[in-house]
XYZ file of C-alpha atoms in Angstrom:
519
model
C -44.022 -71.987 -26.137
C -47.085 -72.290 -28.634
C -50.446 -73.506 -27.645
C -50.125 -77.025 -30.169
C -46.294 -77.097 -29.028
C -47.564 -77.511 -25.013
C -50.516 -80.076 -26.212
C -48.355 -82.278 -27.746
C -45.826 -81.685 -24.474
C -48.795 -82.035 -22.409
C -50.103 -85.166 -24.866
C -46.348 -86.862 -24.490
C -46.162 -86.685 -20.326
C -49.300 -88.626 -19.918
C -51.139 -86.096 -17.816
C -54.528 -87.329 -16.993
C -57.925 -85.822 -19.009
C -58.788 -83.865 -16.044
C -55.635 -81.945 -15.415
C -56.457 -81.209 -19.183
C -59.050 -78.879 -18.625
C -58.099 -77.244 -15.796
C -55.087 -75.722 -17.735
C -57.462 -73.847 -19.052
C -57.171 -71.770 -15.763
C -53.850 -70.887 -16.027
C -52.649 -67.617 -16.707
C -49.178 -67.071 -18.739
C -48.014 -63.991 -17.142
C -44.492 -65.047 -15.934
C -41.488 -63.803 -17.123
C -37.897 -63.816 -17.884
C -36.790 -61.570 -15.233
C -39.653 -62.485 -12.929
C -38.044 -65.856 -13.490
C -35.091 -64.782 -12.424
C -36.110 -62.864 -9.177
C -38.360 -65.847 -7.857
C -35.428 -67.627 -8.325
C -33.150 -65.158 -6.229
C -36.056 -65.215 -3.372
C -35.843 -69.090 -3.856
C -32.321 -69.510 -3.389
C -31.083 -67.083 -1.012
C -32.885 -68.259 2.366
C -32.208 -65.848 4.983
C -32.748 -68.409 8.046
C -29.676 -70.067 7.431
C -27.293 -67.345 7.222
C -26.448 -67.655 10.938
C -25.816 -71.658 10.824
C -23.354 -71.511 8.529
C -21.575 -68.725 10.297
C -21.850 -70.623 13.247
C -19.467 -73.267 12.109
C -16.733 -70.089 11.537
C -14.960 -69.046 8.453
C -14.361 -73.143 7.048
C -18.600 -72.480 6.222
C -17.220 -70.155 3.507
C -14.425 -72.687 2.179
C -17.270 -75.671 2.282
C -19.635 -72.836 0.606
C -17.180 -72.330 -2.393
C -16.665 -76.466 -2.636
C -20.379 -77.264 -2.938
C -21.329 -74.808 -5.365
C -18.601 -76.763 -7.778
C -18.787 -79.831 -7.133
C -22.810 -79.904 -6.199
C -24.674 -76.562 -7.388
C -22.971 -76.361 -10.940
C -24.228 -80.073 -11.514
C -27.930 -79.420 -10.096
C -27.622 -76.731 -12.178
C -27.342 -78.163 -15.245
C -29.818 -81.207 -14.532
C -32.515 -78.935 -13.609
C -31.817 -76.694 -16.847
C -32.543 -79.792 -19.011
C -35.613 -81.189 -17.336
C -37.236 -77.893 -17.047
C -36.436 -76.761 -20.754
C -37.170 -80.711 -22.515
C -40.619 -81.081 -20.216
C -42.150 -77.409 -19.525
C -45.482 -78.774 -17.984
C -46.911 -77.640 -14.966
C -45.967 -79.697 -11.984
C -42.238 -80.472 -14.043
C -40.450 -82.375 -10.667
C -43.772 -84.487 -10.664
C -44.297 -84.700 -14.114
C -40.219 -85.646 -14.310
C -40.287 -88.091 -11.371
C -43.613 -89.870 -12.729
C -42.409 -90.395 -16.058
C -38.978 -91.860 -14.590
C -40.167 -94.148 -11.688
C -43.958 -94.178 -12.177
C -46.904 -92.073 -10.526
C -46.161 -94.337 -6.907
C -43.089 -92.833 -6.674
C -44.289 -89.429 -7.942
C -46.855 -89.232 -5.657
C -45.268 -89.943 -2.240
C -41.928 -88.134 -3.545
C -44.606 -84.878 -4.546
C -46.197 -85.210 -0.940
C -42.810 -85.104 0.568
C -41.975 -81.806 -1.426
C -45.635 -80.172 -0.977
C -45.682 -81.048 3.051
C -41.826 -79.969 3.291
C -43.018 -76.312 2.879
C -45.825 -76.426 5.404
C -43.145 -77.087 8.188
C -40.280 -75.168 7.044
C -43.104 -72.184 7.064
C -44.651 -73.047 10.053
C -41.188 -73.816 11.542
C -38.112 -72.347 11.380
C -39.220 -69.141 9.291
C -41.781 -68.468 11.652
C -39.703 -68.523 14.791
C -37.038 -66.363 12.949
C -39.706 -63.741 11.803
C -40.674 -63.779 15.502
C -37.267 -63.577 17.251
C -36.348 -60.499 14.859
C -39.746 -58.791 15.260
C -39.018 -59.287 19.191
C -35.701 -58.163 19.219
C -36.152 -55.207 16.930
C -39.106 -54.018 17.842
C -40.838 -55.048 21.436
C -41.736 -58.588 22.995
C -44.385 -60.752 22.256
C -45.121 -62.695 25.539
C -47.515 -65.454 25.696
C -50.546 -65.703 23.689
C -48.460 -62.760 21.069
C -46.228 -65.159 19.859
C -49.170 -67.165 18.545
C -50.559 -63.802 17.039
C -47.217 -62.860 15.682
C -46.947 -65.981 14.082
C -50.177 -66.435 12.588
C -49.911 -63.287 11.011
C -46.367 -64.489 9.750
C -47.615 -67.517 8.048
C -51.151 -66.321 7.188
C -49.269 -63.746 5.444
C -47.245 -66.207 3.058
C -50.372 -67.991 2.286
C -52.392 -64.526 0.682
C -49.137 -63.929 -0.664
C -49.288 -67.518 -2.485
C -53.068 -67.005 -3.182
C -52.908 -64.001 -5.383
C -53.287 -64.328 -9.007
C -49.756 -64.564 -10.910
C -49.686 -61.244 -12.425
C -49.908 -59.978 -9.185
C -47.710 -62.667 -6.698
C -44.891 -62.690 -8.967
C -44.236 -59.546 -7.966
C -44.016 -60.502 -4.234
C -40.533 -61.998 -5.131
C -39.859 -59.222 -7.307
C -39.714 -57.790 -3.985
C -38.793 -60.293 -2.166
C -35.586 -60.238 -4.499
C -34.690 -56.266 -3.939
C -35.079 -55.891 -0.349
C -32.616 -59.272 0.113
C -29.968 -57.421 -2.369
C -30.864 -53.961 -0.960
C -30.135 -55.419 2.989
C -27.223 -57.363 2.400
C -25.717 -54.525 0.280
C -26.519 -52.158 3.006
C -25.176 -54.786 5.851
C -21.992 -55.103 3.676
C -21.111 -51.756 3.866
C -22.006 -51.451 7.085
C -19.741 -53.810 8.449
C -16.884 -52.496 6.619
C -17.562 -49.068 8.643
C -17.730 -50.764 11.692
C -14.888 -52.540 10.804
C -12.719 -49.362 10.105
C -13.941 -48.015 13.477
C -13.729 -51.011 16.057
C -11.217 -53.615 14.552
C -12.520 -56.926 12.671
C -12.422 -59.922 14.498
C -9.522 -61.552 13.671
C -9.663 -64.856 10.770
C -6.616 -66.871 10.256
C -5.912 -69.003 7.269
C -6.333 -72.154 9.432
C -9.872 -71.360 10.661
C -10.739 -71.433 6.816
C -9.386 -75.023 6.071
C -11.822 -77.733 5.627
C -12.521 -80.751 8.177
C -14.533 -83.668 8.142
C -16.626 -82.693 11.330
C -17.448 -79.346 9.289
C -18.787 -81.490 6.277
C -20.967 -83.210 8.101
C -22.527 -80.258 10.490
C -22.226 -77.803 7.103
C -23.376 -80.044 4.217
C -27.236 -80.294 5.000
C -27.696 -76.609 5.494
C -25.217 -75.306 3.042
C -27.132 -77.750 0.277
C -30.141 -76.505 1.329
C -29.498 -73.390 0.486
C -28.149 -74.305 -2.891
C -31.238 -75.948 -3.848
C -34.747 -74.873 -5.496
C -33.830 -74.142 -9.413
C -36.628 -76.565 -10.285
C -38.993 -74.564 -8.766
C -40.233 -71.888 -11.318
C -40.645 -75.249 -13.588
C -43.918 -76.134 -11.613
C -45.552 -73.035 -12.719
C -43.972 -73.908 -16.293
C -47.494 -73.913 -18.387
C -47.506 -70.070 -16.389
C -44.373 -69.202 -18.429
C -44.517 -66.740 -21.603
C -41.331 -68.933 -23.035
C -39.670 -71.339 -20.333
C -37.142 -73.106 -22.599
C -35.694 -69.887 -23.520
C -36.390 -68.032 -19.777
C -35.414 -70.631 -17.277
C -31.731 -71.177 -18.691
C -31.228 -67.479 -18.560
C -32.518 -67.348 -14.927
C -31.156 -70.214 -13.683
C -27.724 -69.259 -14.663
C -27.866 -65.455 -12.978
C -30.085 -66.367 -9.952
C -26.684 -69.378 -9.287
C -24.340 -66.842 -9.653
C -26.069 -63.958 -7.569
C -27.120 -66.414 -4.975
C -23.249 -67.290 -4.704
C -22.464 -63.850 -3.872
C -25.413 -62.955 -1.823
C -24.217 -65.647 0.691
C -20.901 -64.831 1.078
C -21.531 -61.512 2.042
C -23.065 -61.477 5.242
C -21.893 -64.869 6.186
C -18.522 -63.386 6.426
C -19.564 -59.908 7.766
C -20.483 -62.134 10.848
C -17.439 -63.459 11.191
C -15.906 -60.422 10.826
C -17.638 -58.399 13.763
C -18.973 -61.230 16.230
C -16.592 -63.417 18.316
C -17.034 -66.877 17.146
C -18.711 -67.970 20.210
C -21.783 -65.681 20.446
C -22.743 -66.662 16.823
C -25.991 -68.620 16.842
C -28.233 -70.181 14.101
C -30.941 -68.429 15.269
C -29.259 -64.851 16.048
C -25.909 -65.276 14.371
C -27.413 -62.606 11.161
C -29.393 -60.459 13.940
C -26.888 -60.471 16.178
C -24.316 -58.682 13.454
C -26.619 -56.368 12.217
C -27.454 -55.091 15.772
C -23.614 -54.675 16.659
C -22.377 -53.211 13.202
C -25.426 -50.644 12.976
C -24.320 -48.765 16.510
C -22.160 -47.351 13.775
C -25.324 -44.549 13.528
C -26.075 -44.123 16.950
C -26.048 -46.998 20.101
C -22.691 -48.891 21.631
C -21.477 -52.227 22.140
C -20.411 -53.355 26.115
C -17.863 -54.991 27.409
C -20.040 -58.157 27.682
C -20.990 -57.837 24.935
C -24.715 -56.404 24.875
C -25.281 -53.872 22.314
C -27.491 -50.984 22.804
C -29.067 -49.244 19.605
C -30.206 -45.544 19.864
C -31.119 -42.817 16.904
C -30.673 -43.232 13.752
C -28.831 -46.550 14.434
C -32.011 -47.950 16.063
C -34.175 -46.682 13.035
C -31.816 -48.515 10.376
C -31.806 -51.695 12.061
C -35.808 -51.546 12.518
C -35.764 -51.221 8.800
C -33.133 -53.810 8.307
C -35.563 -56.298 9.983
C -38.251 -55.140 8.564
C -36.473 -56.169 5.402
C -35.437 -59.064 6.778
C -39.110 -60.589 7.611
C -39.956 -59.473 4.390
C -37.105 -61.394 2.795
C -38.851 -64.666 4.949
C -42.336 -63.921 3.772
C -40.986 -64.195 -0.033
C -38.909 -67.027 0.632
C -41.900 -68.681 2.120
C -44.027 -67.276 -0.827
C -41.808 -68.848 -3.988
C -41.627 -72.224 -2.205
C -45.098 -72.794 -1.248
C -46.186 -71.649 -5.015
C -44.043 -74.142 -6.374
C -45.073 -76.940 -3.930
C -48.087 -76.432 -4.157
C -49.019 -76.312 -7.731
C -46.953 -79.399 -8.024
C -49.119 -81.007 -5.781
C -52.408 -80.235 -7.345
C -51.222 -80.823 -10.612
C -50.163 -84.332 -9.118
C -54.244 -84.675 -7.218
C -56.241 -83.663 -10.453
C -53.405 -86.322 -11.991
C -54.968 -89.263 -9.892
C -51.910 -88.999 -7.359
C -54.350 -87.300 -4.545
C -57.558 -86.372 -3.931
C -58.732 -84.782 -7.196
C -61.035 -81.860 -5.432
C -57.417 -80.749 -3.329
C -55.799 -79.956 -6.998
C -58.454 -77.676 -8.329
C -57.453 -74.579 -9.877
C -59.654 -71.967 -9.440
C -61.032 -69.732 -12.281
C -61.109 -66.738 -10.703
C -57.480 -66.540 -9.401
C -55.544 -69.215 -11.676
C -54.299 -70.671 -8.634
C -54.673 -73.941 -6.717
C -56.985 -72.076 -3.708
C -57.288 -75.243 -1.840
C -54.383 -76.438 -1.764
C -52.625 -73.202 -0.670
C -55.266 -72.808 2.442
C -54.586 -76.558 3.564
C -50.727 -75.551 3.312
C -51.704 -72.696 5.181
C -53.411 -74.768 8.482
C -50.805 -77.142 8.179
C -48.019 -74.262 8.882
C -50.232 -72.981 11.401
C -50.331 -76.792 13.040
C -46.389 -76.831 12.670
C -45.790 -73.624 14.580
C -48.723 -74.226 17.447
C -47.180 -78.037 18.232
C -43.449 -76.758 18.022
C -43.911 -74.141 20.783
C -45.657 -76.277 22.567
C -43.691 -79.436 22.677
C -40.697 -77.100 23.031
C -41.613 -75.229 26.034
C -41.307 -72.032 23.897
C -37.650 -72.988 23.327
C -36.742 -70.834 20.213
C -33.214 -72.631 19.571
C -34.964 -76.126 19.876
C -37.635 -75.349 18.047
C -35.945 -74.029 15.091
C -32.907 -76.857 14.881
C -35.871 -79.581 15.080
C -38.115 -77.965 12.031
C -35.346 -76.977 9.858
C -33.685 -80.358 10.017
C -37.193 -81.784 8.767
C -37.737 -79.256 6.365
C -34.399 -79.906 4.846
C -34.994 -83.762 4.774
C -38.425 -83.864 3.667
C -37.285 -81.699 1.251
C -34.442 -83.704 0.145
C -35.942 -87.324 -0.052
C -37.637 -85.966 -2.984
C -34.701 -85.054 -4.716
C -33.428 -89.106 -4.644
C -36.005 -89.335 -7.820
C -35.423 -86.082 -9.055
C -31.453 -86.489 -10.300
C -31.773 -90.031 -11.502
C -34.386 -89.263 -13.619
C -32.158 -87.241 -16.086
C -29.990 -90.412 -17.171
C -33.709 -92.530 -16.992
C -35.647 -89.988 -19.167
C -32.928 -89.781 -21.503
C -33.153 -93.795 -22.085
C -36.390 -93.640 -22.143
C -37.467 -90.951 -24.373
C -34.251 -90.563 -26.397
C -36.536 -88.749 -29.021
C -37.692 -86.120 -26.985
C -36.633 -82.584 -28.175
C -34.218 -81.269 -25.648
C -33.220 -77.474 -26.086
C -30.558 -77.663 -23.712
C -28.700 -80.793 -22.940
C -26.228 -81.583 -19.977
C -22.787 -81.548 -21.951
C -21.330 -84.402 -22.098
C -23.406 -87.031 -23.684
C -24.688 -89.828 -21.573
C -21.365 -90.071 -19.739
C -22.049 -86.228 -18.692
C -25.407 -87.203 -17.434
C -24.528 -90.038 -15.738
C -21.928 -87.843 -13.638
C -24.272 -85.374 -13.206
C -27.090 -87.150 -11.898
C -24.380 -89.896 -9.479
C -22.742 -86.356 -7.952
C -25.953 -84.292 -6.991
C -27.954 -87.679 -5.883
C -24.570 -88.682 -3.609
C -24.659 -85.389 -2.192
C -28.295 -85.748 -0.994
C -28.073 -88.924 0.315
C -25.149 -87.777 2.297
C -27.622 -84.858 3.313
C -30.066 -87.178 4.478
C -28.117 -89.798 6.300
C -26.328 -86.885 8.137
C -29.945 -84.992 8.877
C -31.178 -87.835 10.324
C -27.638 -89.250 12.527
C -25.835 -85.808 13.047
C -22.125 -86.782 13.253
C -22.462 -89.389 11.153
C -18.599 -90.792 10.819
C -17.022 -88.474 13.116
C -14.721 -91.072 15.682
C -14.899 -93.813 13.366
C -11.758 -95.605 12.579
C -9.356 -93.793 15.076
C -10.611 -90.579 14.069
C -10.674 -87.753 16.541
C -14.010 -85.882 17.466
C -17.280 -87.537 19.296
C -20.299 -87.979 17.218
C -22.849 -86.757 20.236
C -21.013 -83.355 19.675
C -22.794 -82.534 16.367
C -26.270 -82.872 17.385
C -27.531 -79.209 17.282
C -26.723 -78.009 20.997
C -30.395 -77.010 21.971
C -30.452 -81.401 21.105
C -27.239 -81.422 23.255
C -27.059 -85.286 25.128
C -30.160 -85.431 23.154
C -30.238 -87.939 20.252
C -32.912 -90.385 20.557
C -35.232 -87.603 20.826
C -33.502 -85.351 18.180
C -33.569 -88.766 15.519
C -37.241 -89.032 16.862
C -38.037 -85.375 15.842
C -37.158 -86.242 12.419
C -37.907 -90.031 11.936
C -41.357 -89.909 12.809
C -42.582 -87.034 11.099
C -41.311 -88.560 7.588
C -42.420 -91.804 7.969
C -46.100 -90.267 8.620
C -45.693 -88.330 5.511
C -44.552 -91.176 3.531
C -47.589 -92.644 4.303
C -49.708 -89.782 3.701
C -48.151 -89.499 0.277
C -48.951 -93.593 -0.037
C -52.726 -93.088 0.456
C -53.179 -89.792 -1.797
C -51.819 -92.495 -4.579
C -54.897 -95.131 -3.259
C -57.345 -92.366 -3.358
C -56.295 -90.738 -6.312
C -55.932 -94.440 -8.448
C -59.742 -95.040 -6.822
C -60.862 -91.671 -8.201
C -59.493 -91.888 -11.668
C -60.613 -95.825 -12.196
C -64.097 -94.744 -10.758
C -64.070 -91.735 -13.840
C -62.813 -93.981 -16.223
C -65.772 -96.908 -15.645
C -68.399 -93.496 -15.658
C -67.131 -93.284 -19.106
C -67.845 -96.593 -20.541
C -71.240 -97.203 -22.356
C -73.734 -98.843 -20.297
């Protein structure tokens, strides 16, 4: 986009003075196909491979329904907004100019402080458990270590300047194609050797009690095409680049799942598939293929070259969670300092320094706030991985998805409001095809939600087989005051955070504005 074409973008949103100058930080280095490989790092989330494999081989049927009926729609939302309103910070900018900077600014909080746990959480534990059972144990005070350098990791990652971090999902994006690929094959050796487990057509039909334990993960994992859109003003050309990407990274991310959700199901019995280990535990038993054994209880022991190719499968595989930690927290938080040096935060938290083109502070408070994350959840875990990593994930995915209950709606709202607004790529469909748009993907998250926070959610009701307890994530098992608790509590303090950044940023910008006036 041209320099006058992104002032009078810029001009139209209503972005404050001081956000104003510090575009003039920003670095336009991003493009089409790094696009489209922050994208694949985006979407394709290694940590919840093993949940939805979990559920057995109806994950793959409820897989193929959602990306029809929920990640074609969010699809085509996201294209619009991003390619009408290319501004840094588009979800905020999008949300603001929909429901007002209130609303932006506790919705942005929720997506900036979302990647802080998810980080600090569940990808942290998961880098951990495969570094542990891969390479050796890290007992006591290690863990801490191991973790640290896992998130402290993500954060330099996030820090770099552009031309140089967009090539950490460049990365990011190979190694996840190169591994599954690898996996794939793998399996299908294995397979030939030892006999696939065996998947009837009835273990693929859908259920309600798989709905609600699939739909929050299996959404998650379809979301995150609005991401690349908060680096926007980065972008050599985003109304021509983020179609294009969005369009390949939905199709590849398709496939990318699929593959190793069913190679699990195709070499582990359905009952020693876990969230945590379900991916680990496949790659350990299909790579004795090159050298180890699998016993009759089902241990596997890895030796040669099978021992070396799974080492470098999880090295690959921690890699993969670095980048995935890497594209989120760059799109969180630029978001969120765009939405601070807006006057919906502390301005001095949204600063963009010169030197790097990158919001510096931000990132290193993102950092410590991982780092809290992952020091509290061991300890008020006991060092129980499985707990640990249902509790953060189900935050991460609701803190996450609150924000996206402002996010749909605003396509129909924008499109009343500013009717005039050049739009490169519209929903098809007219208004009617908004309107379905933005009612399917905005039902879907609020089903997310209410399920996230009341696991079994209408399971029993009405005659219905099935007991509701039985969905709470077993490490939660007979557990659900303190599961609901685990989630609950943690939102409603950043809800409130997110309510004071708007105090303190409205303070700060009236304060500039009466500096301005004439004595």
């Amino acid at each position: 986009m041209a320099t006058s074409q992104m002032d009078e973008t810029t001009t139209s949103t209503g972005l404050s003075r001081r956000w104003n100058a510090q575009r003039a930080n920003l670095r336009k280095t991003f493009r089409r196909f790094d696009i489209l490989f922050f994208l694949v790092c985006t979407l394709v989330g290694l940590d919840t491979i093993g949940s939805v494999a979990a559920h057995g081989p109806q994950g793959l049927t409820w897989m193929l329904v959602l990306a029809v009926v929920f990640f074609l729609p969010y699809g085509l939302l996201v294209t619009e907004l991003s390619t009408a309103i290319p501004v840094e910070g588009g979800p905020y900018v999008w949300s603001k100019l929909a429901f007002g900077k209130l609303v932006a600014a506790v919705n942005q909080v929720l997506f900036w402080l979302s990647n802080p746990i998810w980080v600090g959480g569940s990808l942290t534990i998961l880098a951990v458990t495969t570094f542990q059972t891969f390479f050796f144990p890290l007992e006591g005070p290690w863990k801490y270590v191991g973790g640290l350098v896992f998130i402290w990791s993500t954060v330099l990652g996030v820090l770099a300047v552009l031309r140089i971090g967009k090539w950490i999902p460049t990365v990011g994006g190979f190694a996840r194609i190169i591994m599954l690929a690898f996996f794939a094959v793998t399996t299908v050796i294995y397979g030939i050797q030892h006999g696939f487990q065996p998947l009837t057509a009835g273990g693929f039909a859908p259920t309600y009690v798989g709905f609600i334990a699939l739909v929050p993960v299996l959404i998650f994992n379809y979301v995150g095409f609005e991401l690349p859109s908060n680096a926007a003003e980065e972008m050599t050309n985003p109304r021509r680049d983020i179609p294009f990407a969005v369009l390949r990274s939905g199709i590849g991310a398709v496939l990318l799942y699929g593959a190793p959700i069913l190679g699990i199901l195709l070499v582990l019995p359905a009952k020693q598939i876990s969230g945590l280990g379900g991916f680990l535990d496949a790659v350990k038993a299909v790579f004795t293929v090159y050298g180890g054994n699998v016993h009759t209880d089902g241990t596997v022991t890895l030796s040669g070259a099978g021992q070396l190719l799974a080492g470098i499968c999880a090295a690959g595989f921690i890699i993969g969670l670095i980048t995935s930690g890497v594209t989120w927290s760059m799109g969180g938080d630029r978001a969120q300092a765009v939405a601070c040096t807006d006057g919906a935060g502390p301005a001095w938290l949204g600063a963009i320094s010169p030197r790097f083109g990158t919001p510096v502070r931000i990132n290193i408070v993102s950092g410590i706030g991982s780092t809290v994350v992952m020091v509290l959840a061991f300890l008020l875990t006991s060092g129980d991985g499985q707990k640990y990593f249902a509790a953060v994930l189900g935050l991460a995915i609701s803190t996450t998805f609150f924000t996206y209950l402002a996010m749909f709606p605003a396509l129909v709202v924008l499109r009343r409001k500013m009717p005039d607004l050049p739009r490169p790529y519209r929903v098809p469909g007219g208004m009617v095809g908004a309107w379905i748009t933005s009612t399917i993907t905005t039902v879907m998250v609020v089903i997310t939600v209410l399920v996230l926070l009341w696991p079994g959610l209408g399971v029993g009701w009405f005659g219905s087989g099935g007991n509701a307890d039985d969905s709470l994530p077993t490490s939660f098992a007979g557990q659900r005051v303190p599961y609901t608790l685990s989630q609950v509590v943690p939102l409603l303090v950043i809800v409130l955070i997110g309510v004071a950044f708007y105090f303190v940023g409205r303070y700060q910008t009236q304060k500039a504005d009466r500096d301005l006036l004439p004595d």
